[in-house]
Every structure is written in C-alpha cells, then in structure tokens.
Coordinates of N, CA and C in Angstrom, one line a residue:
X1 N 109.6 -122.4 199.6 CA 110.3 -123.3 200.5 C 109.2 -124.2 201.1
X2 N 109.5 -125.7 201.4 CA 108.2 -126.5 201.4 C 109.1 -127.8 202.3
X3 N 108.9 -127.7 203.3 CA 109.4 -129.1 203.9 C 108.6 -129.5 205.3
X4 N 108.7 -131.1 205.7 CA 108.0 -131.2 206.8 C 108.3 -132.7 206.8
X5 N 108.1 -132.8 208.4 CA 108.9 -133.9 209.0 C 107.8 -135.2 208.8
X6 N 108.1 -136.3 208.6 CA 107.5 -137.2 208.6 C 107.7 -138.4 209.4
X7 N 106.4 -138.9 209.9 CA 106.6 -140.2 210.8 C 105.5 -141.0 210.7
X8 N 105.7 -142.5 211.3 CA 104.9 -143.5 211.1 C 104.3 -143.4 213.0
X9 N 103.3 -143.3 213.0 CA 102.6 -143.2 214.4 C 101.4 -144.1 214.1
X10 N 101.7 -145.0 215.1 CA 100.3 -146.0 215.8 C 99.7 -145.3 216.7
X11 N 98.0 -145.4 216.2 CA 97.2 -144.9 217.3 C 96.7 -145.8 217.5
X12 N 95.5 -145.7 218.4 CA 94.1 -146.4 218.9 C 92.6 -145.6 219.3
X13 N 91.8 -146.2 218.5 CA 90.3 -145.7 219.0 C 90.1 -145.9 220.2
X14 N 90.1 -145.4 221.1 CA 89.7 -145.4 222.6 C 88.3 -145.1 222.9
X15 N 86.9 -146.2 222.4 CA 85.8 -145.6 222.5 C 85.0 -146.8 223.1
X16 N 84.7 -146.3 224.9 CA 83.9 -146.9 225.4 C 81.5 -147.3 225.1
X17 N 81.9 -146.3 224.4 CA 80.6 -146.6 223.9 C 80.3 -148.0 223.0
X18 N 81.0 -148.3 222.5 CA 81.2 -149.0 221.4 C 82.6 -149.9 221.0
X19 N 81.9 -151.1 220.3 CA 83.3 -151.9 219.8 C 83.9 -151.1 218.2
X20 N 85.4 -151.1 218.4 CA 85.7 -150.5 216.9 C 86.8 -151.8 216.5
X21 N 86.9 -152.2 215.0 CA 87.1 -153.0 214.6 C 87.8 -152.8 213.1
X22 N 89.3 -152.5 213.3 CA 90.1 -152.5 214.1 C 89.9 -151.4 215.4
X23 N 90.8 -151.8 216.5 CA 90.7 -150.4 217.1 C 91.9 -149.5 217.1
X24 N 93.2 -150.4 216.4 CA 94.9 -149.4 216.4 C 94.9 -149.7 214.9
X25 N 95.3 -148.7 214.7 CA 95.5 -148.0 213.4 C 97.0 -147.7 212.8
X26 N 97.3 -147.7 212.0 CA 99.1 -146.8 211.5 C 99.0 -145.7 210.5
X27 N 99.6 -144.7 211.0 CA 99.3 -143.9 209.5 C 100.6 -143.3 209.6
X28 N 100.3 -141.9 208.1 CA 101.8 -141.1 208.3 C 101.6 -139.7 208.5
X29 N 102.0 -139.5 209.1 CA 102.0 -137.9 209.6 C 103.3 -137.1 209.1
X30 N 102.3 -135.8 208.5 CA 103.6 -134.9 208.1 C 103.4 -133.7 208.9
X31 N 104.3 -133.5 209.4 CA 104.4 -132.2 210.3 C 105.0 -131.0 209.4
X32 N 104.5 -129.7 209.4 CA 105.2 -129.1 208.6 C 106.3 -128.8 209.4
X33 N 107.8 -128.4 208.6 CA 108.7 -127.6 209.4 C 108.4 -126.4 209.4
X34 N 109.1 -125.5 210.5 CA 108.8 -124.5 210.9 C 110.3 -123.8 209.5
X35 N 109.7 -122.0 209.5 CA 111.1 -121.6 207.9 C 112.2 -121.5 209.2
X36 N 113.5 -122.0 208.7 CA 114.5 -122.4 209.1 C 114.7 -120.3 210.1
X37 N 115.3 -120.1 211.0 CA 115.4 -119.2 212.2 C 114.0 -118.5 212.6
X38 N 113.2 -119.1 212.4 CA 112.0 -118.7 213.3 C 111.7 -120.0 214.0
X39 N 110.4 -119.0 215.0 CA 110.1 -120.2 216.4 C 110.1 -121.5 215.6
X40 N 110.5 -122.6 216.1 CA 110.5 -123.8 216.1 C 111.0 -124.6 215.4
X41 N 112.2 -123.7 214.6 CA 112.7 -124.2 213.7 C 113.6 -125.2 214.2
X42 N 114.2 -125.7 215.1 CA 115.3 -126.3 215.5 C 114.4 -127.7 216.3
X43 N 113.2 -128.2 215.6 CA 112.3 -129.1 216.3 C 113.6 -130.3 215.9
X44 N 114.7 -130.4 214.8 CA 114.5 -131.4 214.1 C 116.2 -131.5 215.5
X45 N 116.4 -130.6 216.6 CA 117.6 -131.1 217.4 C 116.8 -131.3 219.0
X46 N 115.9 -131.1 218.9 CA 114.7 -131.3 220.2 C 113.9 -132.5 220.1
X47 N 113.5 -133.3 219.0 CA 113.1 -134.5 218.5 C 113.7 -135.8 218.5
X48 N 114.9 -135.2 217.5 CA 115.4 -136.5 217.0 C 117.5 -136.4 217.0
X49 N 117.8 -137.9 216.9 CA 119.0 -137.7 217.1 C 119.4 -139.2 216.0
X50 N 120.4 -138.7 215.6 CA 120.8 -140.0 214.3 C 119.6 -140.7 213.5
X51 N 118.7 -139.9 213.3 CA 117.5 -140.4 212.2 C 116.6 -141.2 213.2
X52 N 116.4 -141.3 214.7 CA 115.4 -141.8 215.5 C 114.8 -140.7 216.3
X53 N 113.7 -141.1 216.9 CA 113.0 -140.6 218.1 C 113.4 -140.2 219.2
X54 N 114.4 -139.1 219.8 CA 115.1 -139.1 221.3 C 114.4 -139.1 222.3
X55 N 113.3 -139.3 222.3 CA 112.4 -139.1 223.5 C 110.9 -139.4 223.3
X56 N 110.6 -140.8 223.1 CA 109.6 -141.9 222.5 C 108.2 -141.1 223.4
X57 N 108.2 -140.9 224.8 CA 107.2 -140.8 225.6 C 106.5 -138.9 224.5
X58 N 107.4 -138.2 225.0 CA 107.4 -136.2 224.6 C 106.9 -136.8 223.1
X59 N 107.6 -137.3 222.2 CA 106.9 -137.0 220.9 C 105.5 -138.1 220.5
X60 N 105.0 -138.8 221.6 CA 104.0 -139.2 221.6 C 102.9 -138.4 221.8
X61 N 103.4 -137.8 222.8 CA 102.7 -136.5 223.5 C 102.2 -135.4 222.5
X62 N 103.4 -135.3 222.0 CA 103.2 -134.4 220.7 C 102.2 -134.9 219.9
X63 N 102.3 -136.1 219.0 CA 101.5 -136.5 218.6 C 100.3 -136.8 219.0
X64 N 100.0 -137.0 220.0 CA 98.5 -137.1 220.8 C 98.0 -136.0 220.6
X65 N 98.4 -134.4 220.3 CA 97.9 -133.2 220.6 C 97.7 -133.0 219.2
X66 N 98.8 -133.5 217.8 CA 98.3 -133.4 216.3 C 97.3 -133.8 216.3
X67 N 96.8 -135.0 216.7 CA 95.7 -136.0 216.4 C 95.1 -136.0 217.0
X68 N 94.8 -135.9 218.3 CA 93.8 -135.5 219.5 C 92.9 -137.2 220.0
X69 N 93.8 -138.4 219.2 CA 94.0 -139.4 219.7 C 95.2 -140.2 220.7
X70 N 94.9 -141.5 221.6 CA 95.9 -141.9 222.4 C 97.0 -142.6 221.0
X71 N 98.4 -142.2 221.4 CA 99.3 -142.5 220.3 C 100.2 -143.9 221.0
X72 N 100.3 -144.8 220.3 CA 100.9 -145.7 221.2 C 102.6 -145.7 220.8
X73 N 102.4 -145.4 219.5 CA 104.2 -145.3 219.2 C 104.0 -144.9 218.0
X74 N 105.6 -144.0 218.1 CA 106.2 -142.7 216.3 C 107.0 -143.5 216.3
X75 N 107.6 -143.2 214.7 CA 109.3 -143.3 214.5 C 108.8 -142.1 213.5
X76 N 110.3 -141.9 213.7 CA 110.5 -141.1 212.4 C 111.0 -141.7 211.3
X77 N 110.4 -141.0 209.9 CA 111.0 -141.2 208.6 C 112.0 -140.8 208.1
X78 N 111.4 -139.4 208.0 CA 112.3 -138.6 206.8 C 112.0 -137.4 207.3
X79 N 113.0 -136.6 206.9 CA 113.0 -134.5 206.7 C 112.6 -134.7 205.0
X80 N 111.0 -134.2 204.6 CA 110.9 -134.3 203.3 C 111.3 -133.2 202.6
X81 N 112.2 -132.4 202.0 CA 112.2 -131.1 202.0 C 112.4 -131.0 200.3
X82 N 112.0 -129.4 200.3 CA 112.7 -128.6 198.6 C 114.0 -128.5 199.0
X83 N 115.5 -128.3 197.8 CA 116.7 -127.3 197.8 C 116.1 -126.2 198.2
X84 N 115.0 -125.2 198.2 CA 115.3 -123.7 198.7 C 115.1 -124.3 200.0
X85 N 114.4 -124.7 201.2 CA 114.3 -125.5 202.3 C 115.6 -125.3 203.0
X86 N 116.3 -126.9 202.1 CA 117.4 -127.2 202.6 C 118.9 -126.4 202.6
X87 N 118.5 -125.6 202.2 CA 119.7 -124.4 201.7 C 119.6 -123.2 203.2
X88 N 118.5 -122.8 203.2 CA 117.8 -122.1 204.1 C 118.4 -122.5 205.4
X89 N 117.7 -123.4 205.5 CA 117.9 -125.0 207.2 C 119.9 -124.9 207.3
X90 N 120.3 -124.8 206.1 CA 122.1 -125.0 206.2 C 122.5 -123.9 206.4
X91 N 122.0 -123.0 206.4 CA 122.4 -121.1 206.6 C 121.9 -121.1 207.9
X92 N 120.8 -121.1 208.3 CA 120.6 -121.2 209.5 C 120.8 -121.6 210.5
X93 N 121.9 -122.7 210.5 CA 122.5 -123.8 211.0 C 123.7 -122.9 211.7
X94 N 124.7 -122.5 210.0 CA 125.5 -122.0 210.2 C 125.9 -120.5 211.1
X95 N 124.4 -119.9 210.8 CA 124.3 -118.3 211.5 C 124.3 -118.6 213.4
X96 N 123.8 -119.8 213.5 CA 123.2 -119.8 214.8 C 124.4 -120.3 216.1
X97 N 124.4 -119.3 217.0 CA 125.8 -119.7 217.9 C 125.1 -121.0 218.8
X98 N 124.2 -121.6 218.6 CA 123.4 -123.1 218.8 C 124.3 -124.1 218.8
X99 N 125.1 -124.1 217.5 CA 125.6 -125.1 217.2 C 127.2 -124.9 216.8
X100 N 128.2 -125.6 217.0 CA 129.3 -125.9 217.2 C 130.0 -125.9 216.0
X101 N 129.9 -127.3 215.3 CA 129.3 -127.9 214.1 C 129.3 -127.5 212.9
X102 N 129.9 -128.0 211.4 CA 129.0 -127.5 210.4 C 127.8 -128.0 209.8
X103 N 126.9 -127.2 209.3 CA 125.7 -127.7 209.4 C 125.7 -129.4 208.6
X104 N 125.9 -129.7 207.7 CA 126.5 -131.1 207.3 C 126.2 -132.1 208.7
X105 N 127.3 -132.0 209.5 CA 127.3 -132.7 210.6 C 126.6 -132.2 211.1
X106 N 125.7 -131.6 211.5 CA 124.7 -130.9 212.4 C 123.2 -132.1 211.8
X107 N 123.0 -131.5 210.9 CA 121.8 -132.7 210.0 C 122.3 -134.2 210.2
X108 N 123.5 -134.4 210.0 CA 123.4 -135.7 209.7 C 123.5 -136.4 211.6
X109 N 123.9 -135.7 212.4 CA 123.5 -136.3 213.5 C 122.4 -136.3 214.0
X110 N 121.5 -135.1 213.8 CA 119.9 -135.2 214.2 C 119.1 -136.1 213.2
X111 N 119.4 -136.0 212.0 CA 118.5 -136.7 211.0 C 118.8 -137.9 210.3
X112 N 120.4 -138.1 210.4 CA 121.0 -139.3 209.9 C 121.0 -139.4 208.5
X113 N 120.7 -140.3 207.8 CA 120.4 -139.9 206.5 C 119.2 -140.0 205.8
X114 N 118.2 -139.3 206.9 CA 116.6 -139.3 206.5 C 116.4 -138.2 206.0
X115 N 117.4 -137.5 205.0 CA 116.3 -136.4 204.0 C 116.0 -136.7 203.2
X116 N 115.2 -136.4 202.7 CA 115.1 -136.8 201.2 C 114.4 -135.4 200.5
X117 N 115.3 -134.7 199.1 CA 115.1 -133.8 198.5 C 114.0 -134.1 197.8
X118 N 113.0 -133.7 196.9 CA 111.8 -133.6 196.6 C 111.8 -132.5 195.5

C-alpha cells in the first residue's frame, strides 16, 4: 500500500546574513499517508474539505515543521494513492463510528475529486 498527500507550498529563504536571489520559492510536497486506522490516518478530514485547505494558517504550520522553513501559502493537489491504499482508506472509512456517511461520500467531501489512482 503506497499513498500520500500532495501539495503545492510557497516558501521563503529568510536569511539575514545575506541576499538570496530568488528568495520565495514553490515546490511539491508529498506527505506520506498514515495506513488507513492507525494514528493519523484521518489527516485527510482534519486538513482538508471539498479538495481545498480548511485551515490555510494550521497547515502552514504544518508545513513550516516538514520543511523547517517560513511557509507563505499550501494548496492541496491530490490523495496520490495505490487500489490496495484506496480499498483499505474505504474499509476504514466504513469500520469507523467517525463517520455517518459512506465512504464514497466521505472522500469526496474531504478530497473532492483529488485522487488520483497510480
């Protein structure tokens, strides 16, 4: 099983000693996903909501701690995942008294239609 979240995060060099040139940058970050019912597996209903960022400031934060640079702004891309992944993530979905929901609708409200199989 192999999946992980992906986003587009602007940073910046923050270095008083010196001019850097550029000093903001863009890259792509892949976060792994956590295996669907262990810790942290549920990042993708704590994160995000209809395929965006719920909370621009927190997942900046986040990101400043991956990269140990100031983050100026994420979006999200994609849930890059395998079928065993996504199979997993939809059992898990379903086992969990978390959610209301079938997992279907469960994904497609937090992630919208940013998976993409692989």
């Amino acid at each position: 099983m192999d999946a992980a979240y992906v986003f587009r995060v602007t940073f910046r060099l923050d270095a008083p000693a010196v001019e850097v040139d550029p000093e903001r940058f863009e890259t792509v970050v892949r976060k792994p996903a956590s295996e669907p019912g262990t810790e942290g597996w549920r990042f993708f209903e704590d994160a995000l909501w209809r395929g965006e960022v719920n909370d621009a400031a927190h997942l900046r934060s986040l990101a400043e701690d991956w990269l140990s640079v100031p983050v100026e702004s994420i979006t999200f891309s994609e849930l890059r995942t395998d079928e065993a992944y996504l199979d997993a993530l939809r059992e898990a979905i379903e086992a969990s008294d978390a959610f209301d929901d079938p997992p279907q609708t469960v994904l497609h409200a937090h992630l919208g239609s940013s998976i993409r199989v692989a």
